Coordinates of C-alpha atoms in Angstrom, one line a residue:
Chain K
M1 CA 13.8 -73.6 -91.0
P2 CA 10.4 -73.2 -90.4
W3 CA 9.3 -70.0 -88.7
D4 CA 9.2 -69.9 -84.8
R5 CA 6.8 -68.4 -82.8
D6 CA 7.9 -64.9 -82.9
Q7 CA 8.6 -65.1 -86.6
M8 CA 5.0 -66.5 -86.9
A9 CA 4.2 -63.2 -84.8
A10 CA 6.3 -61.2 -86.7
R11 CA 4.8 -62.3 -89.9
A12 CA 1.2 -61.8 -89.1
A13 CA 2.2 -58.0 -87.7
Q14 CA 2.7 -57.8 -91.3
E15 CA -1.1 -57.8 -92.1
L16 CA -1.8 -54.5 -89.9
Q17 CA -2.8 -51.5 -91.6
D18 CA -2.5 -47.9 -90.4
G19 CA -5.6 -46.8 -88.7
W20 CA -6.7 -50.1 -87.8
Y21 CA -8.7 -51.5 -84.9
V22 CA -7.7 -54.9 -84.2
N23 CA -8.4 -57.7 -82.1
L24 CA -5.6 -60.4 -80.9
G25 CA -6.2 -63.7 -79.4
I26 CA -4.4 -65.5 -76.6
G27 CA -1.3 -67.1 -77.4
I28 CA 1.3 -66.2 -80.3
P29 CA -1.4 -63.5 -81.4
T30 CA -0.7 -61.8 -78.2
L31 CA 2.9 -61.6 -79.6
V32 CA 1.8 -59.7 -82.7
A33 CA 1.7 -56.6 -80.6
N34 CA 5.6 -56.5 -80.0
Y35 CA 6.3 -56.4 -83.9
I36 CA 3.7 -53.8 -85.3
P37 CA 5.7 -52.1 -87.9
H38 CA 7.1 -48.8 -87.7
G39 CA 4.8 -46.0 -89.1
V40 CA 1.7 -48.4 -88.9
E41 CA -0.7 -47.1 -86.0
V42 CA -3.2 -49.5 -84.9
T43 CA -5.7 -49.6 -81.8
L44 CA -5.6 -53.0 -80.1
Q45 CA -9.0 -54.0 -78.6
S46 CA -9.4 -56.3 -75.4
E47 CA -12.9 -58.0 -75.6
N48 CA -13.4 -57.6 -72.0
G49 CA -13.8 -53.8 -72.4
M50 CA -11.2 -51.7 -74.0
L51 CA -9.6 -50.0 -76.7
G52 CA -6.1 -48.8 -76.9
M53 CA -4.4 -51.9 -74.9
G54 CA -0.9 -50.8 -73.7
P55 CA 2.1 -52.5 -72.8
F56 CA 2.3 -54.7 -69.3
P57 CA 2.9 -52.9 -66.4
F58 CA 6.3 -52.3 -64.7
E59 CA 6.9 -54.4 -61.6
G60 CA 5.0 -52.8 -58.7
E61 CA 2.5 -51.1 -60.8
E62 CA -0.1 -53.6 -61.7
D63 CA -3.7 -53.0 -61.3
P64 CA -6.0 -55.4 -60.8
D65 CA -8.9 -53.7 -62.6
L66 CA -6.9 -53.3 -65.7
I67 CA -6.6 -56.7 -67.4
N68 CA -6.8 -58.1 -71.0
A69 CA -8.6 -61.0 -72.3
G70 CA -6.2 -63.2 -71.0
K71 CA -6.6 -61.7 -67.7
Q72 CA -3.0 -60.6 -67.8
T73 CA -2.1 -57.5 -66.3
I74 CA -1.6 -54.7 -68.7
T75 CA -1.7 -50.7 -69.1
E76 CA -3.5 -47.9 -70.5
L77 CA -2.5 -45.8 -73.4
P78 CA -3.4 -41.8 -74.0
Q79 CA -6.3 -43.0 -76.4
T80 CA -7.7 -45.7 -74.1
A81 CA -11.3 -46.1 -73.9
Y82 CA -13.0 -48.4 -71.5
F83 CA -16.5 -49.9 -72.0
D84 CA -18.8 -52.9 -70.6
S85 CA -18.9 -56.4 -72.2
A86 CA -22.2 -55.4 -74.1
Q87 CA -20.9 -52.7 -76.1
S88 CA -17.5 -54.3 -76.4
F89 CA -18.8 -57.1 -78.6
A90 CA -21.5 -54.6 -80.3
M91 CA -18.6 -53.1 -82.1
I92 CA -17.2 -56.7 -82.4
R93 CA -20.5 -57.8 -84.1
G94 CA -21.3 -54.5 -85.8
G95 CA -18.2 -55.1 -88.2
K96 CA -16.2 -52.1 -86.4
I97 CA -12.8 -54.1 -85.8
A98 CA -11.0 -54.5 -88.9
M99 CA -9.2 -57.8 -88.3
A100 CA -8.7 -60.5 -85.6
I101 CA -5.9 -62.5 -85.3
L102 CA -6.5 -65.7 -83.5
G103 CA -4.7 -68.8 -82.8
G104 CA -6.2 -72.3 -84.0
M105 CA -6.4 -76.1 -83.7
E106 CA -7.5 -76.9 -87.1
V107 CA -8.6 -74.7 -90.3
S108 CA -10.2 -76.4 -93.4
E109 CA -9.8 -75.6 -97.2
T110 CA -13.1 -73.6 -96.9
G111 CA -12.2 -71.5 -94.0
D112 CA -13.9 -73.4 -91.0
L113 CA -12.2 -72.6 -87.9
A114 CA -11.8 -75.0 -84.8
N115 CA -10.2 -73.5 -82.0
W116 CA -12.3 -73.8 -78.9
M117 CA -12.7 -77.5 -77.7
I118 CA -11.4 -81.0 -77.8
P119 CA -14.7 -83.3 -77.0
G120 CA -14.0 -85.0 -73.8
K121 CA -10.3 -83.8 -73.2
L122 CA -10.4 -79.8 -73.0
V123 CA -13.7 -78.1 -72.2
K124 CA -12.5 -74.6 -71.6
G125 CA -15.0 -72.7 -73.9
M126 CA -15.2 -70.4 -76.7
G127 CA -14.8 -67.3 -74.9
G128 CA -15.2 -64.3 -77.3
A129 CA -13.8 -66.3 -80.3
M130 CA -17.0 -67.3 -82.2
D131 CA -18.5 -63.5 -81.5
L132 CA -15.2 -62.2 -83.3
V133 CA -15.1 -64.8 -86.4
A134 CA -18.7 -63.9 -87.0
G135 CA -18.0 -60.2 -86.9
V136 CA -14.9 -58.8 -87.5
G137 CA -13.7 -57.8 -91.2
R138 CA -10.8 -60.0 -91.7
V139 CA -9.8 -63.3 -89.6
V140 CA -6.1 -64.5 -89.6
V141 CA -5.5 -67.7 -88.1
V142 CA -1.6 -68.0 -86.7
M143 CA -0.8 -71.7 -85.9
D144 CA 1.7 -74.6 -86.1
H145 CA 0.9 -76.5 -89.4
T146 CA 1.1 -79.9 -88.0
S147 CA 0.3 -81.4 -84.6
K148 CA 3.2 -82.8 -82.4
H149 CA 2.6 -86.1 -83.8
G150 CA 3.2 -84.6 -87.4
E151 CA -0.6 -84.9 -88.7
S152 CA -1.8 -81.7 -90.5
K153 CA -3.9 -79.2 -88.8
V154 CA -4.9 -77.6 -92.2
L155 CA -7.4 -79.9 -93.4
K156 CA -10.2 -80.5 -96.0
E157 CA -12.4 -80.8 -93.1
C158 CA -12.2 -80.0 -89.4
T159 CA -12.8 -82.9 -87.1
L160 CA -13.1 -80.6 -83.9
P161 CA -16.2 -78.8 -83.3
L162 CA -16.4 -75.4 -84.9
T163 CA -15.9 -71.6 -84.1
G164 CA -17.4 -70.7 -87.3
K165 CA -17.7 -71.8 -90.5
G166 CA -16.1 -70.2 -93.7
V167 CA -14.7 -67.4 -91.6
V168 CA -10.8 -67.8 -92.0
N169 CA -9.3 -65.5 -94.7
R170 CA -5.5 -65.8 -94.1
I171 CA -3.7 -69.0 -92.3
I172 CA 0.0 -68.2 -91.0
T173 CA 1.8 -71.2 -89.9
N174 CA 5.3 -72.3 -89.2
L175 CA 5.5 -73.2 -92.6
G176 CA 4.2 -70.3 -94.5
V177 CA 1.1 -68.3 -95.3
L178 CA -2.0 -69.6 -97.1
D179 CA -5.2 -68.2 -98.3
V180 CA -8.5 -69.5 -98.5
V181 CA -10.0 -69.1 -102.0
P182 CA -12.4 -70.6 -104.0
G183 CA -11.8 -74.4 -104.0
G184 CA -9.1 -74.6 -101.6
L185 CA -5.7 -72.9 -100.3
K186 CA -3.5 -71.0 -102.2
I187 CA -0.1 -70.6 -101.1
V188 CA 1.2 -67.0 -100.5
E189 CA 4.8 -67.6 -99.4
T190 CA 6.9 -70.3 -97.5
A191 CA 8.8 -69.7 -94.8
D192 CA 12.8 -69.4 -95.3
G193 CA 14.1 -72.7 -96.1
V194 CA 10.7 -74.5 -96.7
T195 CA 9.9 -75.4 -99.9
E196 CA 6.6 -75.4 -101.7
A197 CA 6.7 -79.2 -101.8
D198 CA 7.4 -79.1 -97.8
L199 CA 4.4 -77.1 -97.6
R200 CA 2.3 -79.1 -99.7
A201 CA 3.2 -82.4 -97.9
A202 CA 2.2 -81.2 -94.2
T203 CA -1.4 -80.1 -95.9
E204 CA -4.3 -82.3 -96.1
A205 CA -6.5 -79.6 -97.5
T206 CA -6.7 -79.2 -101.2
I207 CA -4.0 -76.6 -102.4
V208 CA -5.2 -74.4 -105.7
D209 CA -2.6 -72.7 -108.2
Chain G
M1 CA -36.3 -45.4 -50.7
K2 CA -33.3 -46.7 -48.8
K3 CA -31.0 -48.7 -51.0
V4 CA -27.7 -48.6 -48.4
Y5 CA -27.3 -51.9 -46.5
K6 CA -24.9 -52.5 -44.1
D7 CA -23.5 -55.6 -45.0
A8 CA -23.9 -58.7 -47.9
R9 CA -26.0 -60.6 -46.0
S10 CA -28.3 -58.0 -45.2
A11 CA -28.6 -57.1 -48.8
L12 CA -29.3 -60.4 -50.0
E13 CA -32.1 -60.8 -47.2
G14 CA -35.7 -62.0 -48.8
A15 CA -33.6 -62.1 -52.2
L16 CA -32.0 -65.9 -52.0
F17 CA -34.3 -68.9 -52.9
D18 CA -33.3 -72.7 -53.9
G19 CA -33.4 -73.2 -57.7
M20 CA -33.1 -69.6 -58.3
T21 CA -31.1 -67.8 -61.5
I22 CA -28.7 -65.3 -60.7
A23 CA -26.8 -63.2 -63.0
A24 CA -23.1 -62.2 -62.0
G25 CA -21.0 -59.2 -63.3
G26 CA -17.2 -59.9 -63.3
F27 CA -14.5 -60.9 -66.1
G28 CA -12.2 -63.6 -64.7
L29 CA -11.4 -62.2 -61.2
C30 CA -11.8 -58.7 -62.3
G31 CA -14.8 -56.9 -60.8
I32 CA -16.2 -59.7 -59.5
P33 CA -18.8 -59.1 -56.6
E34 CA -16.5 -61.1 -54.3
L35 CA -18.5 -60.0 -51.1
L36 CA -22.0 -61.1 -52.5
I37 CA -20.8 -64.2 -53.7
A38 CA -18.9 -65.1 -50.1
A39 CA -22.4 -64.7 -48.8
I40 CA -24.7 -66.3 -51.2
R41 CA -21.9 -69.2 -50.1
D42 CA -22.6 -68.9 -46.2
A43 CA -26.4 -68.8 -47.0
A44 CA -26.3 -72.2 -48.7
T45 CA -28.7 -71.4 -51.3
K46 CA -29.0 -74.3 -53.4
N47 CA -29.6 -75.5 -57.1
L48 CA -28.6 -72.3 -58.3
T49 CA -28.3 -71.3 -62.1
I50 CA -25.5 -68.9 -62.5
A51 CA -25.0 -66.8 -65.6
S52 CA -21.6 -65.4 -65.3
N53 CA -18.8 -65.1 -68.2
N54 CA -16.4 -67.3 -66.1
A55 CA -16.8 -69.8 -62.9
G56 CA -13.8 -68.1 -60.6
V57 CA -11.0 -70.2 -59.7
D58 CA -10.6 -72.9 -57.1
G59 CA -11.4 -71.6 -53.9
F60 CA -12.4 -68.0 -55.3
G61 CA -15.1 -66.2 -56.7
L62 CA -17.7 -68.4 -58.1
G63 CA -15.3 -71.2 -57.6
Q64 CA -16.4 -71.1 -53.6
L65 CA -20.2 -71.9 -54.6
L66 CA -18.9 -75.0 -57.0
A67 CA -16.7 -76.0 -54.1
T68 CA -20.0 -76.1 -51.6
R69 CA -21.9 -77.9 -54.5
Q70 CA -24.9 -75.1 -54.7
V71 CA -24.7 -74.6 -58.3
K72 CA -27.0 -76.8 -60.5
K73 CA -26.0 -74.7 -63.5
M74 CA -23.5 -72.5 -65.1
I75 CA -24.2 -70.3 -68.4
S76 CA -20.4 -69.1 -69.2
S77 CA -18.2 -68.6 -71.9
Y78 CA -15.0 -69.7 -70.6
V79 CA -14.7 -72.2 -67.4
G80 CA -10.7 -73.1 -67.9
E81 CA -9.5 -71.8 -64.5
N82 CA -11.2 -74.1 -62.7
A83 CA -10.2 -77.4 -61.7
E84 CA -13.2 -78.6 -59.7
F85 CA -15.6 -77.2 -62.3
M86 CA -14.0 -79.6 -64.8
R87 CA -14.2 -82.5 -62.4
Q88 CA -18.0 -81.4 -61.7
Y89 CA -18.7 -80.9 -64.9
L90 CA -17.0 -84.2 -66.7
S91 CA -18.9 -86.4 -64.0
G92 CA -22.2 -84.7 -64.9
E93 CA -22.7 -83.5 -61.5
L94 CA -22.6 -79.8 -63.1
E95 CA -24.9 -78.7 -66.1
L96 CA -23.1 -76.2 -68.2
E97 CA -24.5 -73.9 -71.1
F98 CA -21.7 -72.5 -73.2
N99 CA -22.7 -69.0 -74.7
P100 CA -20.3 -67.5 -77.1
Q101 CA -19.1 -64.3 -74.9
G102 CA -20.7 -61.7 -76.7
T103 CA -23.9 -63.3 -76.7
L104 CA -24.0 -64.0 -73.1
A105 CA -23.5 -60.4 -73.0
E106 CA -26.3 -59.3 -75.5
R107 CA -28.4 -61.9 -73.6
M108 CA -28.2 -60.1 -70.5
R109 CA -28.6 -56.3 -72.3
A110 CA -31.6 -57.7 -73.8
G111 CA -33.2 -59.3 -71.1
G112 CA -32.7 -55.8 -68.9
A113 CA -33.8 -54.0 -72.0
G114 CA -37.2 -55.8 -72.3
I115 CA -35.9 -57.8 -75.7
P116 CA -36.9 -61.3 -75.5
G117 CA -34.6 -62.6 -78.2
F118 CA -32.5 -61.4 -80.9
Y119 CA -30.7 -62.5 -84.0
T120 CA -27.1 -62.8 -84.2
A121 CA -24.6 -64.4 -86.8
T122 CA -22.4 -65.6 -83.8
G123 CA -22.5 -69.5 -83.5
V124 CA -24.1 -69.9 -87.2
G125 CA -22.7 -73.5 -88.3
T126 CA -21.5 -74.4 -84.8
V127 CA -23.1 -76.6 -82.0
I128 CA -24.3 -73.4 -80.6
A129 CA -26.5 -73.2 -83.3
E130 CA -28.0 -76.6 -82.9
G131 CA -32.1 -76.3 -82.2
K132 CA -32.2 -72.7 -82.7
D133 CA -34.1 -71.0 -85.2
H134 CA -32.3 -69.6 -88.0
K135 CA -33.2 -66.6 -90.2
Q136 CA -31.7 -65.0 -93.2
F137 CA -31.6 -61.1 -93.2
N138 CA -30.0 -59.4 -96.3
G139 CA -28.5 -62.8 -97.6
R140 CA -26.8 -64.0 -94.4
T141 CA -28.0 -66.6 -91.8
Y142 CA -28.6 -65.8 -87.9
I143 CA -29.5 -67.4 -85.1
L144 CA -32.1 -66.5 -82.3
E145 CA -30.8 -66.1 -79.0
T146 CA -32.9 -65.4 -76.0
G147 CA -32.6 -62.7 -73.2
I148 CA -31.9 -63.6 -69.7
V149 CA -33.9 -62.2 -67.1
A150 CA -32.5 -63.1 -63.4
D151 CA -34.2 -63.7 -60.5
L152 CA -31.1 -61.5 -58.6
S153 CA -28.0 -59.8 -60.5
I154 CA -25.0 -59.4 -58.1
V155 CA -22.4 -57.0 -59.3
K156 CA -19.2 -55.1 -58.4
A157 CA -18.8 -51.2 -58.9
W158 CA -16.2 -48.8 -58.1
K159 CA -18.5 -46.3 -56.4
A160 CA -22.0 -45.5 -55.9
D161 CA -24.3 -43.1 -54.3
P162 CA -26.9 -43.5 -52.2
S163 CA -29.4 -43.6 -55.2
G164 CA -27.7 -46.4 -56.7
N165 CA -25.8 -44.4 -59.5
L166 CA -22.7 -46.7 -60.4
V167 CA -19.2 -45.9 -61.6
F168 CA -17.0 -48.7 -62.6
R169 CA -13.3 -48.9 -62.8
K170 CA -11.3 -49.8 -66.1
T171 CA -11.9 -53.0 -67.1
A172 CA -13.5 -54.1 -64.1
R173 CA -16.8 -52.9 -65.7
N174 CA -17.1 -55.7 -68.2
F175 CA -20.2 -57.9 -67.4
N176 CA -20.9 -55.7 -64.5
A177 CA -23.3 -53.3 -66.2
P178 CA -25.4 -55.7 -68.3
A179 CA -25.8 -58.1 -65.5
A180 CA -27.1 -55.2 -63.3
T181 CA -30.0 -54.6 -65.7
C182 CA -30.9 -58.1 -66.2
G183 CA -31.9 -59.0 -62.5
R184 CA -35.4 -58.4 -61.1
I185 CA -33.5 -57.3 -58.0
C186 CA -29.6 -56.1 -58.7
V187 CA -27.9 -55.8 -55.5
A188 CA -24.2 -53.7 -56.1
E189 CA -21.1 -54.0 -53.9
V190 CA -18.9 -50.9 -54.1
E191 CA -15.7 -50.0 -52.9
E192 CA -16.8 -46.7 -51.7
I193 CA -20.3 -44.9 -51.1
V194 CA -20.2 -41.4 -51.7
P195 CA -22.5 -38.5 -50.7
L196 CA -25.1 -37.6 -53.0
G197 CA -24.2 -34.8 -55.5
S198 CA -20.7 -35.6 -55.7
L199 CA -20.7 -37.5 -58.6
D200 CA -20.9 -36.1 -62.0
P201 CA -24.1 -37.0 -63.8
D202 CA -22.6 -36.8 -67.0
K203 CA -20.1 -39.5 -65.8
I204 CA -22.3 -42.1 -64.3
H205 CA -22.1 -45.5 -66.1
L206 CA -25.3 -47.1 -64.7
P207 CA -28.0 -45.2 -63.6
G208 CA -29.6 -46.2 -60.3
I209 CA -33.0 -47.3 -61.5
Y210 CA -31.0 -50.7 -62.2
V211 CA -29.8 -50.9 -58.6
H212 CA -32.2 -51.8 -55.6
R213 CA -29.4 -52.5 -53.0
I214 CA -26.1 -51.3 -52.4
I215 CA -23.5 -52.2 -50.0
E216 CA -19.7 -50.7 -49.1
G217 CA -16.9 -53.0 -48.3
T218 CA -13.5 -54.2 -48.7
H219 CA -12.1 -56.2 -51.7
E220 CA -9.2 -58.4 -52.0
K221 CA -9.0 -58.2 -55.9
R222 CA -7.1 -61.0 -56.8
I223 CA -5.1 -61.0 -59.8
E224 CA -5.2 -63.9 -61.9
N225 CA -2.4 -63.5 -64.0
R226 CA 0.2 -61.2 -62.9
T227 CA 2.5 -60.0 -66.0
T228 CA 4.9 -57.0 -65.9
R229 CA 7.9 -55.9 -67.8
K230 CA 11.4 -54.6 -66.5
K231 CA 11.7 -50.8 -66.5
E232 CA 14.2 -50.0 -69.1
T233 CA 17.3 -48.5 -68.0
V234 CA 18.3 -46.0 -70.6

């Protein structure tokens, strides 16, 4: 069985290391916060101006002045700090954030990421994604391996407008985990019940041993 | 030097003209200068270029200025929450310049800090880099981005004193600080104007030198995406 959204998030959470400052993107990456391993302390950065992002508030305790980058109401923690957007991206661009876990539409075998635009269809904007992939120490992309129509989203070359070129380190999909290495992608592991052959069949990108 | 005005309309008097550029604070609907936006709508100033991370939602925030067709161009990083924006953009009625969020924030900060341009690795190898100067530093490629100097900044803070010193609250600070610095005139709307001397000088987020006019008012502070959890019954 391929991994579901929560299993993908749980797998992505295994990437976290104690003491790291981490930025989680919108969608499945947000769920990673639910699976932070015991004994691993990470500080979550929200690029709208917060370090130390806490869980959703209890009903009736929502504060319109306290949201995350997905515009969801959240809470603060004892270690929370607030700052402005210029400061927020100074720490992102300046390499202070150890890792970003982001969603993706397409990833290429050279680590190109496309996740912000489908020309003529979806014009929402890149938000902070281009800054994150250019600035953080490590980029992990979490996404479905194929489209609804079964087409691979792990490609030789991205077809959609890029968010960043050669920026992805690791891809976690519903079928398994791949690393971007010289010459292509290397299979790190497969989801339970998914064979290496299944994963290769669903991947357009070059897989190297 | 009198910075305190009685309302948004009077605070904007003489500061608005057709074709002007406005930098606006706020992230989503959090910390947006909602009173000043409403006053600009009522003033019917046309052909605006607005630098703002987002474009509000239909009928609220900057969405109001889109509904009245007062906006010629938006400089934003994310506009996904606004159907009218999408309609005007896809039909060619509205110009849109996408800026990566951090590039937009730094363009405002730089503009306010007297820095006309800066190099960043953000956007290298993407459509954002097209036509921009590329330069290598220590073996890595960067692109040149320019500082934004706006004719007017409109921002929202939590508290101000009469000298214009501002204190923001939680994540409502966001783009308000950099946007405030990059305007030739900056108008700030706050929830409370407190007496001189009552703000701790060590805890002022934005010094009053950047703020020219202040108004106090009541804010709707609409929540865009209300998310909660249930109280655990232990």
